CSV table of C-alpha atoms in Angstrom, one decimal:
chain,number,residue,atom,x,y,z
M,1,MET,CA,166.7,276.4,95.0
M,2,LEU,CA,164.4,273.5,95.0
M,3,LYS,CA,161.3,275.8,93.8
M,4,HIS,CA,163.3,276.6,90.7
M,5,SER,CA,164.2,273.5,89.6
M,6,TRP,CA,160.3,272.4,89.9
M,7,PHE,CA,159.0,275.4,88.2
M,8,GLY,CA,161.9,274.4,85.2
M,9,LEU,CA,160.7,271.1,85.0
M,10,LEU,CA,157.0,271.7,85.1
M,11,VAL,CA,158.2,274.0,82.2
M,12,VAL,CA,159.8,271.2,80.7
M,13,VAL,CA,156.6,268.9,80.6
M,14,ALA,CA,154.2,271.8,79.4
M,15,PHE,CA,156.3,272.3,76.4
M,16,LEU,CA,156.5,268.3,75.8
M,17,LEU,CA,152.5,268.1,76.0
M,18,THR,CA,151.9,270.8,73.3
M,19,LEU,CA,154.1,268.7,70.8
M,20,CYS,CA,152.0,266.0,71.5
M,21,GLY,CA,148.6,265.7,69.3
M,22,PRO,CA,148.9,269.1,67.7
M,23,VAL,CA,145.9,268.8,66.1
M,24,ALA,CA,143.8,268.1,69.0
M,25,ALA,CA,145.7,270.8,70.9
M,26,THR,CA,144.6,273.4,68.4
M,27,VAL,CA,141.8,274.5,66.7
M,28,VAL,CA,140.8,273.7,62.9
M,29,PRO,CA,140.2,277.0,61.6
M,30,ASP,CA,137.7,275.5,58.8
M,31,PRO,CA,135.8,272.0,59.4
M,32,ASP,CA,134.5,272.3,56.0
M,33,ALA,CA,138.3,272.0,54.3
M,34,ILE,CA,138.7,268.8,55.9
M,35,GLU,CA,138.7,265.6,53.5
M,36,VAL,CA,137.8,262.1,54.2
M,37,LEU,CA,139.9,259.8,52.4
M,38,GLY,CA,137.9,256.7,53.2
M,39,LEU,CA,135.7,255.2,55.7
M,40,ILE,CA,133.4,252.1,57.4
M,41,SER,CA,130.2,252.4,58.7
M,42,ARG,CA,128.1,250.6,60.5
M,43,GLY,CA,125.0,252.9,60.8
M,44,LYS,CA,126.6,255.5,62.6
M,45,ASP,CA,129.4,254.0,64.3
M,46,GLY,CA,132.6,253.1,62.5
M,47,ALA,CA,135.7,254.5,61.8
M,48,ALA,CA,137.7,256.9,58.8
M,49,TRP,CA,140.5,258.6,57.6
M,50,LEU,CA,140.3,262.2,57.7
M,51,LYS,CA,142.9,264.6,56.2
M,52,VAL,CA,143.5,268.0,58.2
M,53,GLY,CA,145.8,270.2,56.8
M,54,PRO,CA,149.0,268.3,56.1
M,55,GLU,CA,148.1,265.1,58.4
M,56,GLU,CA,146.1,262.1,57.8
M,57,ILE,CA,144.2,261.1,61.4
M,58,LEU,CA,142.2,257.9,62.0
M,59,VAL,CA,139.1,259.0,64.1
M,60,THR,CA,135.8,257.2,65.6
M,61,PRO,CA,132.9,258.5,67.3
M,62,GLY,CA,133.7,260.5,70.5
M,63,PHE,CA,137.0,261.6,68.9
M,64,MET,CA,138.1,265.2,70.3
M,65,LEU,CA,139.8,266.2,66.3
M,66,ALA,CA,140.4,269.9,68.2
M,67,ARG,CA,139.7,271.7,70.9
M,68,ASP,CA,136.3,272.6,69.9
M,69,LEU,CA,135.7,269.8,67.4
M,70,ARG,CA,134.3,266.2,68.2
M,71,ILE,CA,133.5,263.5,65.8
M,72,VAL,CA,130.0,262.6,66.0
M,73,ASN,CA,129.0,259.8,63.6
M,74,ILE,CA,130.7,257.8,60.8
M,75,GLU,CA,127.9,257.6,58.2
M,76,PRO,CA,127.6,255.7,55.0
M,77,GLU,CA,128.1,259.4,53.3
M,78,GLY,CA,130.5,260.6,55.3
M,79,VAL,CA,131.4,262.0,58.7
M,80,VAL,CA,129.3,264.6,61.1
M,81,MET,CA,131.2,266.6,63.2
M,82,TYR,CA,129.9,268.8,65.8
M,83,ARG,CA,131.4,272.4,67.5
M,84,PRO,CA,130.0,272.7,71.2
M,85,LYS,CA,130.8,276.4,71.2
M,86,ALA,CA,129.3,277.4,68.2
M,87,ARG,CA,126.7,274.9,68.4
M,88,LYS,CA,127.2,273.8,64.9
M,89,TYR,CA,127.1,270.7,63.0
M,90,HIS,CA,129.6,270.0,60.1
M,91,ILE,CA,129.2,267.1,57.5
M,92,ARG,CA,132.0,266.4,55.3
M,93,LYS,CA,130.9,263.8,52.9
M,94,ILE,CA,133.4,261.6,50.6
M,95,SER,CA,133.9,262.5,47.6
M,96,LEU,CA,133.5,259.6,45.3
M,97,PRO,CA,131.9,259.0,41.4
M,98,GLU,CA,129.0,257.4,42.8
M,99,VAL,CA,126.6,258.6,45.7
M,100,THR,CA,126.9,256.1,48.3
M,101,ARG,CA,123.2,255.5,49.4
M,102,LYS,CA,122.1,255.0,52.9
M,103,HIS,CA,122.3,251.2,53.5
M,104,ARG,CA,121.2,248.6,56.3
M,105,THR,CA,124.4,246.8,56.0
M,106,ASP,CA,128.0,247.7,56.7
M,107,SER,CA,129.6,250.1,54.0
M,108,LEU,CA,133.2,250.6,52.8
M,109,CYS,CA,134.2,253.6,50.8
M,110,CYS,CA,137.7,254.5,50.1
M,111,LYS,CA,139.9,256.7,47.7
M,112,PRO,CA,143.2,254.6,46.7
M,113,LEU,CA,144.5,253.7,50.1
M,114,SER,CA,147.1,251.4,50.7
M,115,LEU,CA,145.5,248.0,52.1
M,116,TRP,CA,147.3,248.7,55.5
M,117,ARG,CA,145.5,251.9,56.4
M,118,VAL,CA,142.2,249.9,55.0
M,119,LEU,CA,142.7,247.2,57.8
M,120,ARG,CA,143.1,250.3,60.3
M,121,LEU,CA,139.5,251.0,59.5
M,122,PHE,CA,138.4,247.2,60.3
M,123,SER,CA,140.7,247.1,63.4
M,124,MET,CA,138.9,250.3,65.0
M,125,THR,CA,135.4,249.4,63.6
M,126,TYR,CA,135.3,245.7,64.5
M,127,ARG,CA,137.7,245.7,67.5
M,128,LYS,CA,140.3,242.9,65.8
M,129,ASP,CA,143.8,243.4,65.8
M,130,PHE,CA,145.9,242.7,62.4
M,131,ILE,CA,149.1,242.3,60.8
M,132,CYS,CA,150.0,242.2,57.1
M,133,HIS,CA,153.1,240.9,55.5
M,134,HIS,CA,155.6,243.4,54.8
M,135,SER,CA,155.5,242.7,51.1
M,136,THR,CA,151.5,243.8,51.0
M,137,VAL,CA,151.9,247.4,48.6
M,138,LEU,CA,148.1,246.9,47.5
M,139,GLU,CA,146.5,250.0,47.2
M,140,ILE,CA,142.6,250.2,46.6
M,141,ALA,CA,139.9,252.1,46.1
M,142,LEU,CA,136.2,250.9,46.6
M,143,GLN,CA,132.7,251.6,47.5
M,144,HIS,CA,131.0,248.5,48.7
M,145,HIS,CA,127.9,247.2,51.0
M,146,GLY,CA,128.7,244.1,52.8
M,147,VAL,CA,126.5,241.8,55.2
M,148,ASP,CA,129.2,241.8,57.4
M,149,MET,CA,133.0,242.6,58.1
M,150,ASN,CA,134.1,239.4,56.5
M,151,ASP,CA,132.2,240.3,53.2
M,152,LEU,CA,133.8,244.0,53.3
M,153,LEU,CA,137.0,242.0,54.0
M,154,ASP,CA,137.0,239.7,50.6
M,155,ARG,CA,136.3,242.4,48.7
M,156,CYS,CA,139.4,244.3,49.4
M,157,MET,CA,142.0,240.8,49.1
M,158,TYR,CA,140.9,239.7,45.5
M,159,PRO,CA,142.6,238.9,43.2
M,160,ASN,CA,146.1,239.1,44.6
M,161,HIS,CA,146.1,238.9,48.2
M,162,ARG,CA,144.7,236.9,50.8
M,163,ARG,CA,143.4,237.0,54.3
M,164,PHE,CA,142.8,234.6,57.4
M,165,GLY,CA,141.2,235.3,60.6
M,166,LYS,CA,142.0,233.5,64.0
M,167,ASP,CA,141.2,234.4,67.6
M,168,GLY,CA,140.6,237.9,66.7
M,169,ILE,CA,144.0,238.3,64.1
M,170,ILE,CA,143.3,239.3,60.7
M,171,TYR,CA,146.6,238.0,58.4
M,172,VAL,CA,146.7,239.7,55.2
M,173,SER,CA,149.5,239.0,52.4
M,174,PRO,CA,150.3,238.5,48.9
M,175,VAL,CA,149.2,235.0,47.3
M,176,LYS,CA,152.8,234.4,46.7
M,177,VAL,CA,155.9,236.1,48.7
M,178,SER,CA,159.2,235.9,46.5
M,179,GLY,CA,157.6,232.7,45.1
M,180,VAL,CA,156.6,230.9,48.0
M,181,SER,CA,152.5,230.2,49.0
M,182,TRP,CA,151.4,232.8,51.8
M,183,LYS,CA,150.2,230.0,53.7
M,184,TRP,CA,153.7,228.8,54.4
M,185,PHE,CA,154.2,232.2,56.7
M,186,LEU,CA,150.7,231.8,58.2
M,187,GLN,CA,152.1,228.0,58.9
M,188,GLN,CA,155.2,229.6,60.8
M,189,VAL,CA,153.0,231.4,63.3
M,190,ARG,CA,150.6,228.6,63.7
M,191,SER,CA,153.4,225.7,64.5
M,192,PHE,CA,155.0,228.2,67.2
M,193,ARG,CA,154.4,227.5,70.6
M,194,SER,CA,155.1,231.2,71.8
M,195,GLN,CA,154.3,230.8,75.2
M,196,ARG,CA,157.2,228.4,75.6
M,197,LEU,CA,159.4,231.5,75.7
M,198,THR,CA,157.9,232.1,79.1
M,199,ARG,CA,160.4,229.6,80.9
M,200,TRP,CA,163.1,232.0,79.9
M,201,PHE,CA,161.3,235.6,80.3
M,202,PRO,CA,158.2,235.5,82.6
M,203,ALA,CA,157.6,239.2,81.4
M,204,VAL,CA,156.7,237.9,78.0
M,205,ASP,CA,153.3,236.8,79.5
M,206,LYS,CA,152.2,240.3,80.3
M,207,LEU,CA,149.7,242.0,78.3
M,208,GLY,CA,151.0,244.7,75.5
M,209,THR,CA,149.8,247.0,73.0
M,210,ILE,CA,151.4,247.9,69.4
M,211,VAL,CA,150.5,249.5,66.8
M,212,SER,CA,152.7,250.1,63.4
M,213,ASP,CA,152.0,252.1,60.6
M,214,GLY,CA,155.2,250.7,58.6
M,215,LYS,CA,157.8,251.6,61.1
M,216,PRO,CA,161.1,249.5,60.6
M,217,MET,CA,160.7,246.1,62.4
M,218,PHE,CA,163.9,246.9,64.5
M,219,GLU,CA,162.4,249.9,65.7
M,220,VAL,CA,159.1,248.3,67.0
M,221,LEU,CA,161.3,245.4,68.5
M,222,LYS,CA,163.3,248.1,70.1
M,223,GLU,CA,159.7,249.6,71.4
M,224,ILE,CA,158.6,246.0,72.4
M,225,SER,CA,162.1,245.7,74.2
M,226,TRP,CA,161.2,249.3,75.9
M,227,LYS,CA,157.8,248.4,76.9
M,228,SER,CA,157.9,244.9,78.2
M,229,LYS,CA,161.2,245.3,80.0
M,230,ILE,CA,162.5,242.2,77.5
M,231,PRO,CA,166.0,242.1,76.0
M,232,ILE,CA,165.5,241.4,72.3
M,233,ARG,CA,168.5,241.1,70.1
M,234,TRP,CA,168.7,241.2,66.2
M,235,ASP,CA,172.1,241.1,65.0
M,236,LYS,CA,171.7,241.8,61.2
M,237,THR,CA,169.2,244.3,61.3
M,238,GLN,CA,167.1,244.5,57.9
M,239,LYS,CA,164.8,247.3,57.0
M,240,ILE,CA,161.7,245.9,56.6
M,241,PRO,CA,158.3,247.9,57.6
M,242,VAL,CA,155.7,246.4,59.9
M,243,TYR,CA,152.0,247.4,59.6
M,244,CYS,CA,150.0,246.0,62.6
M,245,SER,CA,147.9,246.6,65.4
M,246,PHE,CA,147.9,244.3,68.5
M,247,ARG,CA,146.1,245.6,72.0
M,248,ASP,CA,146.0,244.0,74.9
M,249,ARG,CA,147.8,240.7,74.1
M,250,PRO,CA,150.5,238.8,75.5
M,251,TRP,CA,153.7,240.0,74.4
M,252,HIS,CA,155.0,236.5,73.4
M,253,GLN,CA,151.6,236.6,71.1
M,254,ILE,CA,152.7,239.8,69.5
M,255,LEU,CA,156.0,238.9,69.1
M,256,GLU,CA,155.6,235.6,67.3
M,257,ASN,CA,153.0,237.4,65.2
M,258,ILE,CA,155.6,240.4,64.1
M,259,VAL,CA,158.5,238.1,63.9
M,260,LEU,CA,157.4,235.0,62.3
M,261,TYR,CA,154.8,236.1,59.9
M,262,ASN,CA,157.2,238.6,58.1
M,263,GLY,CA,159.6,235.6,57.9
M,264,TYR,CA,162.1,235.6,60.7
M,265,LEU,CA,163.1,233.2,63.5
M,266,LEU,CA,162.6,234.1,66.9
M,267,THR,CA,164.6,231.6,69.5
M,268,PRO,CA,165.6,232.6,73.2
M,269,SER,CA,168.9,232.5,74.7
M,270,GLN,CA,170.3,233.0,78.2
M,271,GLU,CA,170.8,236.5,77.7
M,272,ALA,CA,168.1,237.7,75.3
M,273,LEU,CA,165.4,236.8,72.7
M,274,VAL,CA,167.1,236.7,69.4
M,275,VAL,CA,165.7,237.5,66.0
M,276,SER,CA,167.4,236.5,63.0
M,277,GLY,CA,166.7,235.2,59.6
M,278,PRO,CA,165.3,235.8,57.0
M,279,ILE,CA,163.7,232.0,57.1
M,280,VAL,CA,164.6,230.6,53.6
M,281,PRO,CA,161.6,227.7,53.4
M,282,GLY,CA,163.5,224.6,53.0
M,283,ALA,CA,162.7,221.6,50.4
M,284,SER,CA,159.8,219.4,51.7
M,285,SER,CA,158.2,216.6,50.3
M,286,PRO,CA,155.2,216.2,48.4
M,287,ALA,CA,153.1,214.7,50.9
M,288,ASN,CA,154.1,217.4,53.7
M,289,ASP,CA,153.1,220.3,51.3
M,290,ARG,CA,150.0,218.2,51.0
M,291,GLU,CA,149.5,218.1,54.6
M,292,SER,CA,150.3,221.5,55.2
M,293,ASP,CA,147.9,222.7,52.4
M,294,ALA,CA,144.9,220.7,53.8
M,295,LEU,CA,145.6,221.9,57.3
M,296,VAL,CA,145.3,225.9,56.4
M,297,ALA,CA,142.7,225.2,53.5
M,298,SER,CA,140.3,223.8,55.8
M,299,GLU,CA,140.6,227.2,57.9
M,300,VAL,CA,141.7,229.8,55.2
M,301,SER,CA,138.1,230.8,54.2
M,302,ALA,CA,136.9,231.0,57.9
M,303,PRO,CA,135.1,234.2,59.1
M,304,VAL,CA,137.3,236.2,61.4
M,305,GLY,CA,134.4,236.5,63.9
M,306,THR,CA,132.7,239.3,65.8
M,307,ALA,CA,133.7,238.2,69.2
M,308,PRO,CA,135.5,240.7,71.5
M,309,LEU,CA,139.2,240.2,72.0
M,310,PRO,CA,140.7,238.6,74.8
């Protein structure tokens, strides 16, 4: 009886593994049919969005796109792939109106892509975390060489979006959100001391990883709660999308960025961390406005930096 139960369990596990990573577990019939949607290249390193059949996949050098198809290089003109069994290289170039010439500096080329998808390219290429305000809906199509990451980022923002970098995190938002300056949302994160939450829930100090490509915030909070074993309560859930990538950061830092930067409150109680809101920006005196603007303006153009994430 025990042998049969173990056999049944193995069958179920094998079946579940076949459901995970459908592209990587199969063979791509025709690598030359793969479409390059966008890429950032730093010579031969970088990241790219590929369309393989109906799926859109983010890849970097070394990624196994299928059982017998490996990503070798991300070059300014396209993606180089290799099939070990056939001993054959395949090069898929990004089809844009102008031919991208090889360049010594970093390159960004993309067909119309949502800004959060482009930020995923930045995140993978430069090993940065990022978060977009949920109202970020910009689509961009760009073909540009830049001296560094910050130069390329600036090309993606103007005229109606802004970005700010601190501690390896890229913050992006429209200039105005419901008539409120984007700097106000940034200030909510900067003035919040999330490490104080460890007094109520010590587990928030442990490291975690969350990547969301537009999942509703209540699903993201549920995932964080499950991974961290921290009870999180949100009584009036609203279906707002979360666009972010945080890797190996304390849970309290991940939570403060996701919740506060999207305009909500995060408060501890005896039973759980409580999410409430959205926050309505209160009236403040002109002096306070000037002080807040001066505080953020002094750093708003600061480079994100290229140091490894903590």
